[in-house]
């Protein structure tokens, strides 16, 4: 990544008063507001934002991060689901010319359209997505952002540390899971900063980490059928303790005999587990499985 990202755990930054929130935090909406200036600075610095950047912010909350993003970016478009916060934010940023608050669900709004119209109207050259994510939908948000055609250069996201560890893991290492492969297929991932629960109000029960995902121009490996590639990975991880020969039987239309043939054709020992496969090995395996299926149908 461009600027050196901070990797140290930050939890001693100057704090705004916890009691200064104007809205009673709604647990169901994952509302844990950032109150640590050090972490907010690290997110903004780690996102490589310039005045040429259109920032899409996910879940601005009371605007602690929005404020700082707007100081560095050409424009910030923030999508917030909670109507109470939308009202508060529209007052707070009433005279900020480069901030727009959209009332909506980040999983539902038409991001490509929002991005295209803002880039055109304000003559900005790049898009970066930033957010302290609502943790109850971390994975759907990341998957939606990676798969939507946003043209974003990067996604900088705060998430619970356990999820961050999976995303940071190398595919083929012990910590990897199906999401590791999905993210590394489309992005390079690095850690920006860690944040203890005391960096938020109210304090969540888990520690957090900010990761930056730099979107790749081309996927990390070449596959003929993306859908089937990810189906194979998911099936492999359904019961991660099982060998691939057993776990892949959950793939529709596959018997053990054809899975064994495909594993052999891809040069993968039948007793290996999903977490030990590299991205390329999964690509070879998915290709071999599809060939087996085609052969059986002849
Ligand atoms: N950015 C603020 C901060 O750091 O203080 C708030 C972060 S808080 C962890 C997550 C925010 O996402 C909340 O404001 C919540 O209302 C909002 N949110 C929850 N679900 C959402 C959704 N589906 N779409 C958009 N925003 C959502």
GROMACS .gro file of C-alpha atoms and ligand atoms in nm:
model
  325
    1UNK     CA    1   0.000   0.000   0.000
    2UNK     CA    2   0.101   0.364  -0.047
    3UNK     CA    3   0.133   0.531   0.289
    4UNK     CA    4   0.269   0.318   0.570
    5UNK     CA    5  -0.026   0.186   0.764
    6UNK     CA    6  -0.004   0.196   1.140
    7UNK     CA    7   0.006  -0.152   1.284
    8UNK     CA    8   0.022  -0.084   1.653
    9UNK     CA    9  -0.272  -0.124   1.886
   10UNK     CA   10  -0.409   0.221   1.958
   11UNK     CA   11  -0.625   0.274   2.260
   12UNK     CA   12  -0.489   0.580   2.430
   13UNK     CA   13  -0.584   0.855   2.190
   14UNK     CA   14  -0.759   1.164   2.319
   15UNK     CA   15  -1.122   1.074   2.381
   16UNK     CA   16  -1.434   1.269   2.334
   17UNK     CA   17  -1.669   1.227   2.627
   18UNK     CA   18  -1.864   0.903   2.609
   19UNK     CA   19  -2.173   1.082   2.731
   20UNK     CA   20  -2.170   1.326   2.441
   21UNK     CA   21  -2.375   1.099   2.212
   22UNK     CA   22  -2.706   1.246   2.106
   23UNK     CA   23  -2.875   0.922   2.017
   24UNK     CA   24  -2.925   0.621   2.241
   25UNK     CA   25  -2.710   0.354   2.072
   26UNK     CA   26  -2.916   0.071   1.922
   27UNK     CA   27  -2.748  -0.262   1.985
   28UNK     CA   28  -2.948  -0.432   1.710
   29UNK     CA   29  -2.793  -0.195   1.454
   30UNK     CA   30  -2.437  -0.260   1.573
   31UNK     CA   31  -2.401   0.093   1.708
   32UNK     CA   32  -2.066   0.121   1.883
   33UNK     CA   33  -1.944   0.472   1.819
   34UNK     CA   34  -1.574   0.549   1.787
   35UNK     CA   35  -1.450   0.780   2.063
   36UNK     CA   36  -1.075   0.741   2.016
   37UNK     CA   37  -0.916   1.015   1.806
   38UNK     CA   38  -0.601   0.805   1.757
   39UNK     CA   39  -0.798   0.529   1.588
   40UNK     CA   40  -0.997   0.778   1.378
   41UNK     CA   41  -0.668   0.938   1.259
   42UNK     CA   42  -0.523   0.595   1.179
   43UNK     CA   43  -0.828   0.504   0.967
   44UNK     CA   44  -0.812   0.830   0.770
   45UNK     CA   45  -0.433   0.809   0.720
   46UNK     CA   46  -0.447   0.439   0.634
   47UNK     CA   47  -0.712   0.500   0.366
   48UNK     CA   48  -0.485   0.716   0.143
   49UNK     CA   49  -0.752   0.978   0.084
   50UNK     CA   50  -0.682   1.294  -0.115
   51UNK     CA   51  -0.894   1.584  -0.235
   52UNK     CA   52  -0.942   1.384  -0.557
   53UNK     CA   53  -1.113   1.104  -0.362
   54UNK     CA   54  -1.482   1.030  -0.338
   55UNK     CA   55  -1.530   0.847  -0.008
   56UNK     CA   56  -1.829   0.621   0.045
   57UNK     CA   57  -1.872   0.585   0.419
   58UNK     CA   58  -2.068   0.290   0.558
   59UNK     CA   59  -2.268   0.364   0.872
   60UNK     CA   60  -2.151   0.714   0.975
   61UNK     CA   61  -2.325   0.692   1.314
   62UNK     CA   62  -2.290   1.032   1.480
   63UNK     CA   63  -2.028   1.139   1.229
   64UNK     CA   64  -1.703   1.114   1.427
   65UNK     CA   65  -1.523   0.955   1.132
   66UNK     CA   66  -1.724   1.146   0.870
   67UNK     CA   67  -1.592   1.474   1.007
   68UNK     CA   68  -1.230   1.371   0.962
   69UNK     CA   69  -1.288   1.204   0.626
   70UNK     CA   70  -1.446   1.524   0.495
   71UNK     CA   71  -1.133   1.723   0.591
   72UNK     CA   72  -0.917   1.510   0.357
   73UNK     CA   73  -1.156   1.394   0.081
   74UNK     CA   74  -1.307   1.573  -0.217
   75UNK     CA   75  -1.646   1.444  -0.113
   76UNK     CA   76  -1.796   1.205   0.139
   77UNK     CA   77  -2.121   1.022   0.070
   78UNK     CA   78  -2.229   0.845   0.387
   79UNK     CA   79  -2.498   0.574   0.396
   80UNK     CA   80  -2.678   0.536   0.729
   81UNK     CA   81  -2.973   0.310   0.807
   82UNK     CA   82  -3.092   0.465   1.135
   83UNK     CA   83  -3.329   0.754   1.065
   84UNK     CA   84  -3.252   0.917   1.403
   85UNK     CA   85  -2.886   0.940   1.307
   86UNK     CA   86  -2.966   1.060   0.956
   87UNK     CA   87  -3.156   1.355   1.105
   88UNK     CA   88  -2.871   1.433   1.345
   89UNK     CA   89  -2.609   1.406   1.068
   90UNK     CA   90  -2.804   1.628   0.829
   91UNK     CA   91  -2.804   1.900   1.097
   92UNK     CA   92  -2.438   1.844   1.187
   93UNK     CA   93  -2.320   1.860   0.824
   94UNK     CA   94  -2.574   2.119   0.706
   95UNK     CA   95  -2.306   2.365   0.600
   96UNK     CA   96  -2.046   2.110   0.491
   97UNK     CA   97  -2.054   2.134   0.113
   98UNK     CA   98  -1.867   1.809   0.053
   99UNK     CA   99  -2.078   1.578   0.271
  100UNK     CA  100  -2.397   1.401   0.165
  101UNK     CA  101  -2.597   1.174   0.392
  102UNK     CA  102  -2.803   0.900   0.229
  103UNK     CA  103  -3.073   0.729   0.435
  104UNK     CA  104  -3.051   0.365   0.332
  105UNK     CA  105  -2.924   0.014   0.380
  106UNK     CA  106  -2.571  -0.034   0.251
  107UNK     CA  107  -2.674  -0.381   0.130
  108UNK     CA  108  -2.960  -0.236  -0.076
  109UNK     CA  109  -2.849   0.100  -0.216
  110UNK     CA  110  -2.728   0.117  -0.576
  111UNK     CA  111  -2.362   0.192  -0.508
  112UNK     CA  112  -2.238   0.188  -0.870
  113UNK     CA  113  -2.502   0.450  -0.960
  114UNK     CA  114  -2.425   0.669  -0.655
  115UNK     CA  115  -2.054   0.650  -0.730
  116UNK     CA  116  -2.083   0.720  -1.102
  117UNK     CA  117  -2.304   1.025  -1.056
  118UNK     CA  118  -2.085   1.173  -0.780
  119UNK     CA  119  -1.760   1.118  -0.970
  120UNK     CA  120  -1.909   1.290  -1.275
  121UNK     CA  121  -2.078   1.577  -1.095
  122UNK     CA  122  -1.783   1.665  -0.872
  123UNK     CA  123  -1.499   1.579  -1.115
  124UNK     CA  124  -1.330   1.338  -0.875
  125UNK     CA  125  -1.087   1.073  -0.995
  126UNK     CA  126  -1.109   0.782  -0.750
  127UNK     CA  127  -1.336   0.608  -0.503
  128UNK     CA  128  -1.248   0.460  -0.167
  129UNK     CA  129  -1.488   0.293   0.072
  130UNK     CA  130  -1.443   0.342   0.446
  131UNK     CA  131  -1.645   0.235   0.747
  132UNK     CA  132  -1.660   0.125   1.106
  133UNK     CA  133  -1.889  -0.161   1.013
  134UNK     CA  134  -2.203  -0.272   1.196
  135UNK     CA  135  -2.060  -0.607   1.314
  136UNK     CA  136  -2.386  -0.803   1.276
  137UNK     CA  137  -2.349  -0.784   0.897
  138UNK     CA  138  -1.972  -0.762   0.850
  139UNK     CA  139  -1.945  -1.053   0.606
  140UNK     CA  140  -2.245  -0.961   0.384
  141UNK     CA  141  -2.118  -0.602   0.361
  142UNK     CA  142  -1.767  -0.707   0.262
  143UNK     CA  143  -1.896  -0.960   0.008
  144UNK     CA  144  -2.143  -0.707  -0.138
  145UNK     CA  145  -1.870  -0.444  -0.172
  146UNK     CA  146  -1.625  -0.685  -0.330
  147UNK     CA  147  -1.881  -0.812  -0.579
  148UNK     CA  148  -2.057  -0.486  -0.666
  149UNK     CA  149  -1.910  -0.310  -0.962
  150UNK     CA  150  -1.799  -0.003  -0.765
  151UNK     CA  151  -1.459   0.063  -0.925
  152UNK     CA  152  -1.331   0.146  -0.574
  153UNK     CA  153  -0.956   0.138  -0.520
  154UNK     CA  154  -0.982   0.023  -0.161
  155UNK     CA  155  -1.210  -0.069   0.125
  156UNK     CA  156  -1.092   0.027   0.472
  157UNK     CA  157  -1.312  -0.137   0.732
  158UNK     CA  158  -1.327  -0.174   1.108
  159UNK     CA  159  -1.450  -0.522   1.209
  160UNK     CA  160  -1.433  -0.762   1.500
  161UNK     CA  161  -1.082  -0.903   1.538
  162UNK     CA  162  -1.181  -1.268   1.483
  163UNK     CA  163  -1.325  -1.184   1.141
  164UNK     CA  164  -1.022  -0.966   1.064
  165UNK     CA  165  -0.789  -1.256   1.147
  166UNK     CA  166  -0.968  -1.476   0.892
  167UNK     CA  167  -0.947  -1.206   0.625
  168UNK     CA  168  -0.579  -1.142   0.694
  169UNK     CA  169  -0.488  -1.512   0.688
  170UNK     CA  170  -0.313  -1.644   0.379
  171UNK     CA  171  -0.532  -1.886   0.182
  172UNK     CA  172  -0.394  -2.231   0.262
  173UNK     CA  173  -0.300  -2.142   0.621
  174UNK     CA  174  -0.463  -2.274   0.937
  175UNK     CA  175  -0.667  -1.960   1.005
  176UNK     CA  176  -0.814  -1.943   0.656
  177UNK     CA  177  -1.186  -1.992   0.594
  178UNK     CA  178  -1.414  -1.963   0.290
  179UNK     CA  179  -1.419  -1.583   0.332
  180UNK     CA  180  -1.037  -1.570   0.317
  181UNK     CA  181  -1.047  -1.709  -0.037
  182UNK     CA  182  -1.334  -1.483  -0.142
  183UNK     CA  183  -1.148  -1.171  -0.024
  184UNK     CA  184  -0.801  -1.267  -0.147
  185UNK     CA  185  -0.952  -1.354  -0.487
  186UNK     CA  186  -1.036  -0.987  -0.535
  187UNK     CA  187  -0.806  -0.789  -0.303
  188UNK     CA  188  -0.472  -0.752  -0.127
  189UNK     CA  189  -0.536  -0.726   0.246
  190UNK     CA  190  -0.335  -0.552   0.515
  191UNK     CA  191  -0.386  -0.442   0.874
  192UNK     CA  192  -0.421  -0.070   0.945
  193UNK     CA  193  -0.473  -0.058   1.319
  194UNK     CA  194  -0.614  -0.254   1.613
  195UNK     CA  195  -0.865  -0.105   1.855
  196UNK     CA  196  -0.954  -0.228   2.203
  197UNK     CA  197  -1.316  -0.218   2.319
  198UNK     CA  198  -1.241   0.101   2.519
  199UNK     CA  199  -1.212   0.291   2.188
  200UNK     CA  200  -1.593   0.275   2.146
  201UNK     CA  201  -1.909   0.391   2.316
  202UNK     CA  202  -2.073   0.173   2.424
  203UNK     CA  203  -1.777  -0.067   2.455
  204UNK     CA  204  -1.837  -0.383   2.251
  205UNK     CA  205  -1.756  -0.725   2.400
  206UNK     CA  206  -1.492  -0.794   2.136
  207UNK     CA  207  -1.164  -0.639   2.021
  208UNK     CA  208  -1.157  -0.482   1.677
  209UNK     CA  209  -0.922  -0.432   1.387
  210UNK     CA  210  -0.918  -0.208   1.082
  211UNK     CA  211  -0.817  -0.376   0.756
  212UNK     CA  212  -0.756  -0.227   0.419
  213UNK     CA  213  -0.848  -0.426   0.110
  214UNK     CA  214  -0.686  -0.295  -0.210
  215UNK     CA  215  -0.897  -0.418  -0.498
  216UNK     CA  216  -0.709  -0.605  -0.770
  217UNK     CA  217  -0.745  -0.517  -1.139
  218UNK     CA  218  -0.773  -0.889  -1.217
  219UNK     CA  219  -0.877  -1.170  -0.981
  220UNK     CA  220  -0.581  -1.340  -0.807
  221UNK     CA  221  -0.638  -1.667  -0.996
  222UNK     CA  222  -0.800  -1.747  -1.329
  223UNK     CA  223  -1.117  -1.958  -1.310
  224UNK     CA  224  -1.365  -2.051  -1.583
  225UNK     CA  225  -1.671  -2.050  -1.359
  226UNK     CA  226  -1.655  -1.816  -1.056
  227UNK     CA  227  -1.982  -1.942  -0.913
  228UNK     CA  228  -1.866  -2.301  -0.913
  229UNK     CA  229  -1.522  -2.201  -0.777
  230UNK     CA  230  -1.684  -2.042  -0.471
  231UNK     CA  231  -1.935  -2.329  -0.435
  232UNK     CA  232  -1.639  -2.570  -0.422
  233UNK     CA  233  -1.462  -2.357  -0.159
  234UNK     CA  234  -1.779  -2.328   0.052
  235UNK     CA  235  -1.841  -2.704   0.034
  236UNK     CA  236  -1.480  -2.766   0.132
  237UNK     CA  237  -1.520  -2.554   0.445
  238UNK     CA  238  -1.869  -2.670   0.549
  239UNK     CA  239  -1.705  -2.912   0.792
  240UNK     CA  240  -1.348  -2.793   0.801
  241UNK     CA  241  -1.226  -3.091   1.008
  242UNK     CA  242  -1.329  -3.334   0.732
  243UNK     CA  243  -1.103  -3.427   0.441
  244UNK     CA  244  -1.195  -3.282   0.102
  245UNK     CA  245  -1.299  -3.628  -0.016
  246UNK     CA  246  -1.573  -3.622   0.249
  247UNK     CA  247  -1.667  -3.255   0.267
  248UNK     CA  248  -1.710  -3.216  -0.110
  249UNK     CA  249  -1.988  -3.476  -0.112
  250UNK     CA  250  -2.212  -3.184  -0.007
  251UNK     CA  251  -2.164  -3.048  -0.361
  252UNK     CA  252  -2.479  -3.126  -0.556
  253UNK     CA  253  -2.435  -3.407  -0.808
  254UNK     CA  254  -2.103  -3.542  -0.677
  255UNK     CA  255  -2.031  -3.893  -0.546
  256UNK     CA  256  -1.710  -3.987  -0.367
  257UNK     CA  257  -1.574  -4.171  -0.673
  258UNK     CA  258  -1.593  -3.865  -0.899
  259UNK     CA  259  -1.451  -3.640  -0.624
  260UNK     CA  260  -1.157  -3.879  -0.589
  261UNK     CA  261  -1.096  -3.870  -0.964
  262UNK     CA  262  -1.107  -3.489  -0.965
  263UNK     CA  263  -0.867  -3.464  -0.669
  264UNK     CA  264  -0.626  -3.696  -0.850
  265UNK     CA  265  -0.657  -3.499  -1.174
  266UNK     CA  266  -0.581  -3.175  -0.985
  267UNK     CA  267  -0.280  -3.339  -0.811
  268UNK     CA  268  -0.430  -3.301  -0.462
  269UNK     CA  269  -0.402  -3.587  -0.209
  270UNK     CA  270  -0.745  -3.715  -0.105
  271UNK     CA  271  -0.675  -3.675   0.269
  272UNK     CA  272  -0.613  -3.299   0.252
  273UNK     CA  273  -0.845  -3.049   0.418
  274UNK     CA  274  -0.985  -2.731   0.263
  275UNK     CA  275  -0.775  -2.499   0.481
  276UNK     CA  276  -0.453  -2.645   0.332
  277UNK     CA  277  -0.535  -2.558  -0.031
  278UNK     CA  278  -0.392  -2.256  -0.207
  279UNK     CA  279  -0.617  -2.039  -0.425
  280UNK     CA  280  -0.465  -2.202  -0.736
  281UNK     CA  281  -0.522  -2.554  -0.602
  282UNK     CA  282  -0.889  -2.470  -0.540
  283UNK     CA  283  -0.908  -2.332  -0.894
  284UNK     CA  284  -0.755  -2.655  -1.035
  285UNK     CA  285  -0.988  -2.865  -0.821
  286UNK     CA  286  -1.301  -2.674  -0.928
  287UNK     CA  287  -1.196  -2.714  -1.293
  288UNK     CA  288  -1.138  -3.089  -1.247
  289UNK     CA  289  -1.472  -3.135  -1.069
  290UNK     CA  290  -1.655  -2.963  -1.355
  291UNK     CA  291  -1.482  -3.191  -1.606
  292UNK     CA  292  -1.589  -3.495  -1.403
  293UNK     CA  293  -1.948  -3.374  -1.403
  294UNK     CA  294  -1.937  -3.320  -1.781
  295UNK     CA  295  -1.786  -3.669  -1.833
  296UNK     CA  296  -2.058  -3.830  -1.623
  297UNK     CA  297  -2.327  -3.660  -1.827
  298UNK     CA  298  -2.189  -3.791  -2.159
  299LIG     N1  299  -1.908   0.535   1.197
  299LIG     C1  300  -1.961   0.553   1.330
  299LIG     C2  301  -1.849   0.554   1.430
  299LIG     O1  302  -1.742   0.500   1.398
  299LIG     O2  303  -1.867   0.607   1.537
  299LIG     C3  304  -2.063   0.446   1.364
  299LIG     C4  305  -2.018   0.303   1.348
  299LIG     S1  306  -2.133   0.185   1.414
  299LIG     C5  307  -2.022   0.053   1.449
  299LIG     C6  308  -2.217   0.121   1.271
  299LIG     C7  309  -2.313   0.216   1.204
  299LIG     O3  310  -2.372   0.150   1.094
  299LIG     C8  311  -2.427   0.262   1.293
  299LIG     O4  312  -2.444   0.400   1.280
  299LIG     C9  313  -2.549   0.189   1.236
  299LIG     O5  314  -2.673   0.257   1.255
  299LIG    C10  315  -2.512   0.177   1.091
  299LIG     N2  316  -2.579   0.067   1.020
  299LIG    C11  317  -2.622  -0.052   1.070
  299LIG     N3  318  -2.673  -0.129   0.971
  299LIG    C12  319  -2.659  -0.058   0.855
  299LIG    C13  320  -2.693  -0.084   0.719
  299LIG     N4  321  -2.749  -0.199   0.681
  299LIG     N5  322  -2.667   0.013   0.628
  299LIG    C14  323  -2.611   0.132   0.664
  299LIG     N6  324  -2.576   0.160   0.791
  299LIG    C15  325  -2.599   0.067   0.886
   0.00000   0.00000   0.00000
